[in-house]
Amino acid sequence: MKILVTGFDAFDGATINPAGEVVNQLPNTIAGVTVVKQIIPTIFAESGTVLHDAIVREQPDFLLNVGQAGGRFGITPERIAINLDDASRADNAGQQPRNQSIQSDGPDAYFTQLPVTEIVASIKALGIPSMVSTTAGTFVCNHVMYQAQFMRANEFPFIKAAGFIHIPFLPEQVTDQLSPSMALTDATKGITAAIQTIVTHHYDN
Amino acid sequence: MKILVTGFDAFDGATINPAGEVVNQLPNTIAGVTVVKQIIPTIFAESGTVLHDAIVREQPDFLLNVGQAGGRFGITPERIAINLDDASRADNAGQQPRNQSIQSDGPDAYFTQLPVTEIVASIKALGIPSMVSTTAGTFVCNHVMYQAQFMRANEFPFIKAAGFIHIPFLPEQVTDQLSPSMALTDATKGITAAIQTIVTHHYDN
Amino acid sequence: MKILVTGFDAFDGATINPAGEVVNQLPNTIAGVTVVKQIIPTIFAESGTVLHDAIVREQPDFLLNVGQAGGRFGITPERIAINLDDASRADNAGQQPRNQSIQSDGPDAYFTQLPVTEIVASIKALGIPSMVSTTAGTFVCNHVMYQAQFMRANEFPFIKAAGFIHIPFLPEQVTDQLSPSMALTDATKGITAAIQTIVTHHYDN
Amino acid sequence: MKILVTGFDAFDGATINPAGEVVNQLPNTIAGVTVVKQIIPTIFAESGTVLHDAIVREQPDFLLNVGQAGGRFGITPERIAINLDDASRADNAGQQPRNQSIQSDGPDAYFTQLPVTEIVASIKALGIPSMVSTTAGTFVCNHVMYQAQFMRANEFPFIKAAGFIHIPFLPEQVTDQLSPSMALTDATKGITAAIQTIVTHHYDN
């Protein structure tokens, strides 16, 4: 069994991306499942292709995309991806789509197959803040989550479950801001627990 | 040279107090200065006495009180203590003073002698959020900070510098709340850096 | 032409609901369109039926549901309704569905037909805070928004556009809380502008 | 009897200042007391002089300074002014004092003589959010509040009570920001109630 876990490169003027940092910190095996890592560029037009190529190459059983959600207080698994790009700032290629569909023939939204309630419970059990989220926004994070679901539905039925988890800023990103943050060690523990829960939940159900 | 560092016991229904946890984690020597630790009860009527006894016993050169400020985003050295108890909830002895002076013949407020700007810079240099604060509130934290200044001014002139630093909630205290928090390791690193800065600043000035 | 505008009764221990108050304040004609008002109970099991009956009775051209979103800073038109009831507190009938589909054979989500970007622009032009929202939550508000879309898609094709707008607390609901609020006059002006935009946009497109 | 009420001109790139707007809206008599209005420039070096001249000219019995506190949720009477200028941004003359005393021979702080608890109660009774504040910051607002107290203590003993009240942003200042705001009518009602309370409290005590 294999899980493909993706992070993003830095964007919006930042020099690091907590999601990329966390993915790099993950062990190569969690709960008996091989963890394959992939960094995705924070670019609308390329992110889907990079994800597609990684899925073709790795043929994973599970897919977990991790991204940064500045301003959030805890680790937030996303319930749903929506068929909309609407960027309030440019991506890393300087593109800023406004109010555009991601897939013209796709449904309005896809629910994740991840057990979001159980993931939150497993993270909170470690003393780390976590809440279910009902919006992944309309930037590259939601775009990737939607593309993953669209690919799973139309091309890659071997993916048993796919989904997205947002993590807060790292403390070093907000040293003089009134913004919540989470230590890298806690974010990494939380994502590791999430992966354990994804795998365990699959075998239990 | 010796620094007396105090924390508090848990209050307001909590089972832990980050300040007590951090103080317990501190090494016994920082920057060549002996670190003496003291837990203070979160009780208006007793906190001053416990602090007084510790000062008499230890005769410290520096005094640093550490307390929890739920809702804050970073480590916040306090500029000033004010001559007012006004509790929005009961302390650990069930007492809730409202709009009362701490010392009927004391001044309205005392500035700290700690180098708060330099402390903030030293903590931020570690990638940990920190800001100067201009209010320690009107609960037991401000009470202890004021009492310390009043004692220093009237009884313990050997204390070269005294002050208070607030730290955020620990993550485990707010796992399902929209509240900022800080990992214990970061809070401990930050308070350690603050103590180094207090000592260094004294020798530099 | 006719627009059906709904609000809710008070819930969660409150004695008023800003949405109900605003709906009551609306004039009976806006931009030449007749405004019909309906209060919906904050009850999962009844809200859909009350809405259904009002649509059957009124045969409206447009449908706008208004609800309270405590904690929000501005008037927030919702982009999307999702097929999920997940209540963190009981509704007014004491029911608290957790992780349940609204319509077992419905799609995961429906986008609104309302011109949300234009609505926001028209409200901001009045000096009133407004932002597009991508989540209506998982309580009765989202439930009603989803039910409205499901009815429109399956039973009431004469509804040209339907959607939901959330408004903040009224000031009187949060006099001693650190919570944003909006004056009733501003909320009413904002919803009036939204209705004008809905009607105008329809004729322009 | 006479009360001098001051507001500020716009600063920090804004085109309006809610405090100036509210002061302009006040009636000329409240609770039988003459209301005299004065706009103070948001300039450290001039604000004290303008205030001083107005006090000399008007010989008021009461003094109330009103200022904007962006980010606050309610009307917040200030308990205390501190002897410190520390500007995080330039004032309207381009000056940005850092860590400087306001009066080299002044005390660390002055408590207000205003009945802050009663003022908050009177504003909340109108359904308008209000809380006591323990910090007026370290920008021109605190500067003016401190200067007023210093002048009262040393030069103008005829001022029975002086103090400062902060009000939130107006809605039009934050139409696309996640920032709390308060309608001008509510801010004006709140400051009017505060003045009534100041006068009434004086006669009651």
CSV table of N, CA and C in Angstrom, one decimal, chain C residues 65-134:
chain,number,residue,atom,x,y,z
C,65,ASN,N,-32.4,33.7,0.7
C,65,ASN,CA,-32.5,33.4,2.2
C,65,ASN,C,-31.4,34.2,2.9
C,66,VAL,N,-31.8,34.8,4.0
C,66,VAL,CA,-30.9,35.6,4.8
C,66,VAL,C,-30.8,34.9,6.2
C,67,GLY,N,-29.5,34.8,6.7
C,67,GLY,CA,-29.3,34.2,8.0
C,67,GLY,C,-28.2,34.9,8.7
C,68,GLN,N,-28.1,34.6,10.0
C,68,GLN,CA,-27.1,35.2,10.9
C,68,GLN,C,-25.8,34.3,10.9
C,69,ALA,N,-24.6,35.0,10.7
C,69,ALA,CA,-23.4,34.3,10.9
C,69,ALA,C,-22.6,35.0,12.0
C,70,GLY,N,-22.8,34.6,13.2
C,70,GLY,CA,-22.0,35.2,14.3
C,70,GLY,C,-20.5,35.1,14.1
C,71,GLY,N,-19.8,36.2,14.3
C,71,GLY,CA,-18.4,36.2,14.2
C,71,GLY,C,-17.9,36.8,12.9
C,72,ARG,N,-18.8,36.9,11.9
C,72,ARG,CA,-18.4,37.5,10.6
C,72,ARG,C,-18.4,39.0,10.7
C,73,PHE,N,-17.6,39.6,9.9
C,73,PHE,CA,-17.3,41.1,9.9
C,73,PHE,C,-18.2,41.9,8.9
C,74,GLY,N,-18.7,41.2,7.9
C,74,GLY,CA,-19.5,41.9,6.9
C,74,GLY,C,-20.6,41.1,6.4
C,75,ILE,N,-21.3,41.6,5.4
C,75,ILE,CA,-22.4,40.9,4.8
C,75,ILE,C,-21.8,40.0,3.7
C,76,THR,N,-22.1,38.7,3.8
C,76,THR,CA,-21.4,37.7,3.1
C,76,THR,C,-22.3,36.8,2.2
C,77,PRO,N,-22.5,37.1,0.9
C,77,PRO,CA,-23.2,36.3,0.0
C,77,PRO,C,-22.5,34.9,-0.1
C,78,GLU,N,-23.2,33.8,-0.1
C,78,GLU,CA,-22.6,32.5,-0.1
C,78,GLU,C,-22.5,32.0,-1.6
C,79,ARG,N,-21.4,31.4,-1.9
C,79,ARG,CA,-21.2,30.9,-3.3
C,79,ARG,C,-21.9,29.5,-3.4
C,80,ILE,N,-21.9,28.7,-2.4
C,80,ILE,CA,-22.2,27.3,-2.6
C,80,ILE,C,-22.9,26.7,-1.3
C,81,ALA,N,-23.8,25.8,-1.6
C,81,ALA,CA,-24.4,25.0,-0.5
C,81,ALA,C,-24.0,23.6,-0.7
C,82,ILE,N,-23.7,22.9,0.5
C,82,ILE,CA,-23.2,21.5,0.4
C,82,ILE,C,-24.2,20.6,1.0
C,83,ASN,N,-24.1,19.3,0.5
C,83,ASN,CA,-25.1,18.3,0.9
C,83,ASN,C,-24.7,17.7,2.2
C,84,LEU,N,-24.8,18.5,3.3
C,84,LEU,CA,-24.3,18.0,4.6
C,84,LEU,C,-25.0,18.7,5.7
C,85,ASP,N,-25.6,18.0,6.7
C,85,ASP,CA,-26.0,18.6,8.0
C,85,ASP,C,-25.0,18.1,9.0
C,86,ASP,N,-24.4,19.0,9.7
C,86,ASP,CA,-23.5,18.6,10.8
C,86,ASP,C,-23.5,19.7,11.9
C,87,ALA,N,-24.4,19.6,12.8
C,87,ALA,CA,-24.7,20.6,13.8
C,87,ALA,C,-23.8,20.5,15.0
C,88,SER,N,-23.2,21.6,15.4
C,88,SER,CA,-22.4,21.6,16.6
C,88,SER,C,-23.2,22.0,17.8
C,89,ARG,N,-24.5,22.3,17.6
C,89,ARG,CA,-25.4,22.6,18.7
C,89,ARG,C,-26.8,22.2,18.2
C,90,ALA,N,-27.7,22.1,19.1
C,90,ALA,CA,-29.1,21.6,18.8
C,90,ALA,C,-29.8,22.7,18.0
C,91,ASP,N,-30.8,22.4,17.2
C,91,ASP,CA,-31.6,23.4,16.6
C,91,ASP,C,-32.8,23.7,17.5
C,92,ASN,N,-33.8,24.4,17.0
C,92,ASN,CA,-34.8,24.9,17.9
C,92,ASN,C,-35.8,23.7,18.3
C,93,ALA,N,-35.7,22.6,17.7
C,93,ALA,CA,-36.5,21.4,18.0
C,93,ALA,C,-35.6,20.4,18.9
C,94,GLY,N,-34.4,20.8,19.2
C,94,GLY,CA,-33.6,20.0,20.0
C,94,GLY,C,-32.8,18.9,19.2
C,95,GLN,N,-32.9,19.0,17.9
C,95,GLN,CA,-32.2,18.0,17.1
C,95,GLN,C,-30.8,18.5,16.7
C,96,GLN,N,-29.9,17.5,16.6
C,96,GLN,CA,-28.5,17.9,16.3
C,96,GLN,C,-27.9,16.8,15.3
C,97,PRO,N,-28.3,16.9,14.0
C,97,PRO,CA,-27.8,15.9,13.1
C,97,PRO,C,-26.3,16.0,13.0
C,98,ARG,N,-25.6,14.9,12.9
C,98,ARG,CA,-24.1,14.9,12.7
C,98,ARG,C,-23.8,14.2,11.4
C,99,ASN,N,-23.0,14.8,10.5
C,99,ASN,CA,-22.5,14.1,9.3
C,99,ASN,C,-23.6,13.4,8.6
C,100,GLN,N,-24.7,14.0,8.3
C,100,GLN,CA,-25.7,13.4,7.5
C,100,GLN,C,-26.0,14.1,6.2
C,101,SER,N,-26.2,13.4,5.1
C,101,SER,CA,-26.6,14.0,3.9
C,101,SER,C,-28.0,14.7,4.0
C,102,ILE,N,-28.2,15.7,3.2
C,102,ILE,CA,-29.5,16.4,3.2
C,102,ILE,C,-30.4,15.7,2.2
C,103,GLN,N,-29.9,15.4,1.1
C,103,GLN,CA,-30.6,14.6,0.0
C,103,GLN,C,-29.8,13.5,-0.4
C,104,SER,N,-30.2,12.3,-0.1
C,104,SER,CA,-29.4,11.1,-0.4
C,104,SER,C,-29.1,11.0,-1.9
C,105,ASP,N,-29.9,11.5,-2.7
C,105,ASP,CA,-29.6,11.4,-4.2
C,105,ASP,C,-29.3,12.7,-4.8
C,106,GLY,N,-28.9,13.7,-3.9
C,106,GLY,CA,-28.5,15.0,-4.4
C,106,GLY,C,-27.0,15.1,-4.7
C,107,PRO,N,-26.6,16.0,-5.5
C,107,PRO,CA,-25.2,16.2,-5.7
C,107,PRO,C,-24.5,16.8,-4.5
C,108,ASP,N,-23.2,16.7,-4.5
C,108,ASP,CA,-22.4,17.1,-3.3
C,108,ASP,C,-22.7,18.6,-3.0
C,109,ALA,N,-22.9,19.4,-4.0
C,109,ALA,CA,-23.1,20.8,-3.7
C,109,ALA,C,-23.7,21.5,-4.9
C,110,TYR,N,-24.3,22.7,-4.7
C,110,TYR,CA,-24.8,23.5,-5.7
C,110,TYR,C,-24.2,24.9,-5.6
C,111,PHE,N,-23.7,25.5,-6.7
C,111,PHE,CA,-23.4,26.9,-6.7
C,111,PHE,C,-24.7,27.7,-6.7
C,112,THR,N,-24.7,28.9,-6.1
C,112,THR,CA,-25.8,29.8,-6.2
C,112,THR,C,-25.9,30.4,-7.6
C,113,GLN,N,-27.1,30.8,-8.0
C,113,GLN,CA,-27.2,31.6,-9.3
C,113,GLN,C,-27.1,33.1,-9.0
C,114,LEU,N,-27.0,33.5,-7.8
C,114,LEU,CA,-26.9,35.0,-7.5
C,114,LEU,C,-25.5,35.5,-8.0
C,115,PRO,N,-25.5,36.8,-8.4
C,115,PRO,CA,-24.2,37.4,-8.8
C,115,PRO,C,-23.5,37.9,-7.6
C,116,VAL,N,-22.8,37.0,-6.9
C,116,VAL,CA,-22.2,37.3,-5.6
C,116,VAL,C,-21.1,38.4,-5.7
C,117,THR,N,-20.3,38.4,-6.7
C,117,THR,CA,-19.3,39.4,-6.8
C,117,THR,C,-19.9,40.8,-7.0
C,118,GLU,N,-21.0,40.9,-7.8
C,118,GLU,CA,-21.6,42.1,-8.0
C,118,GLU,C,-22.4,42.6,-6.7
C,119,ILE,N,-23.0,41.7,-6.0
C,119,ILE,CA,-23.6,42.0,-4.8
C,119,ILE,C,-22.7,42.6,-3.8
C,120,VAL,N,-21.5,42.0,-3.6
C,120,VAL,CA,-20.5,42.5,-2.7
C,120,VAL,C,-20.1,43.9,-3.1
C,121,ALA,N,-19.9,44.1,-4.4
C,121,ALA,CA,-19.5,45.5,-4.9
C,121,ALA,C,-20.5,46.5,-4.6
C,122,SER,N,-21.8,46.1,-4.7
C,122,SER,CA,-22.9,47.1,-4.5
C,122,SER,C,-23.0,47.5,-3.0
C,123,ILE,N,-22.7,46.5,-2.1
C,123,ILE,CA,-22.8,46.8,-0.7
C,123,ILE,C,-21.6,47.6,-0.3
C,124,LYS,N,-20.4,47.3,-0.7
C,124,LYS,CA,-19.2,48.1,-0.4
C,124,LYS,C,-19.4,49.5,-0.9
C,125,ALA,N,-20.0,49.7,-2.0
C,125,ALA,CA,-20.2,51.1,-2.5
C,125,ALA,C,-21.0,51.9,-1.6
C,126,LEU,N,-21.7,51.3,-0.7
C,126,LEU,CA,-22.5,52.1,0.4
C,126,LEU,C,-21.7,52.3,1.6
C,127,GLY,N,-20.4,51.8,1.6
C,127,GLY,CA,-19.6,52.0,2.8
C,127,GLY,C,-19.9,50.9,3.9
C,128,ILE,N,-20.4,49.8,3.4
C,128,ILE,CA,-20.7,48.7,4.3
C,128,ILE,C,-19.8,47.5,4.0
C,129,PRO,N,-19.2,46.9,5.0
C,129,PRO,CA,-18.3,45.8,4.8
C,129,PRO,C,-19.0,44.6,4.2
C,130,SER,N,-18.4,44.0,3.2
C,130,SER,CA,-19.0,42.8,2.5
C,130,SER,C,-17.9,42.0,1.8
C,131,MET,N,-18.0,40.7,1.9
C,131,MET,CA,-17.1,39.8,1.2
C,131,MET,C,-17.8,38.6,0.7
C,132,VAL,N,-17.4,38.0,-0.3
C,132,VAL,CA,-18.0,36.7,-0.8
C,132,VAL,C,-17.5,35.6,0.2
C,133,SER,N,-18.4,34.7,0.5
C,133,SER,CA,-18.1,33.6,1.3
C,133,SER,C,-18.1,32.3,0.5
C,134,THR,N,-17.3,31.3,0.9
C,134,THR,CA,-17.3,30.0,0.2
C,134,THR,C,-17.8,28.9,1.1
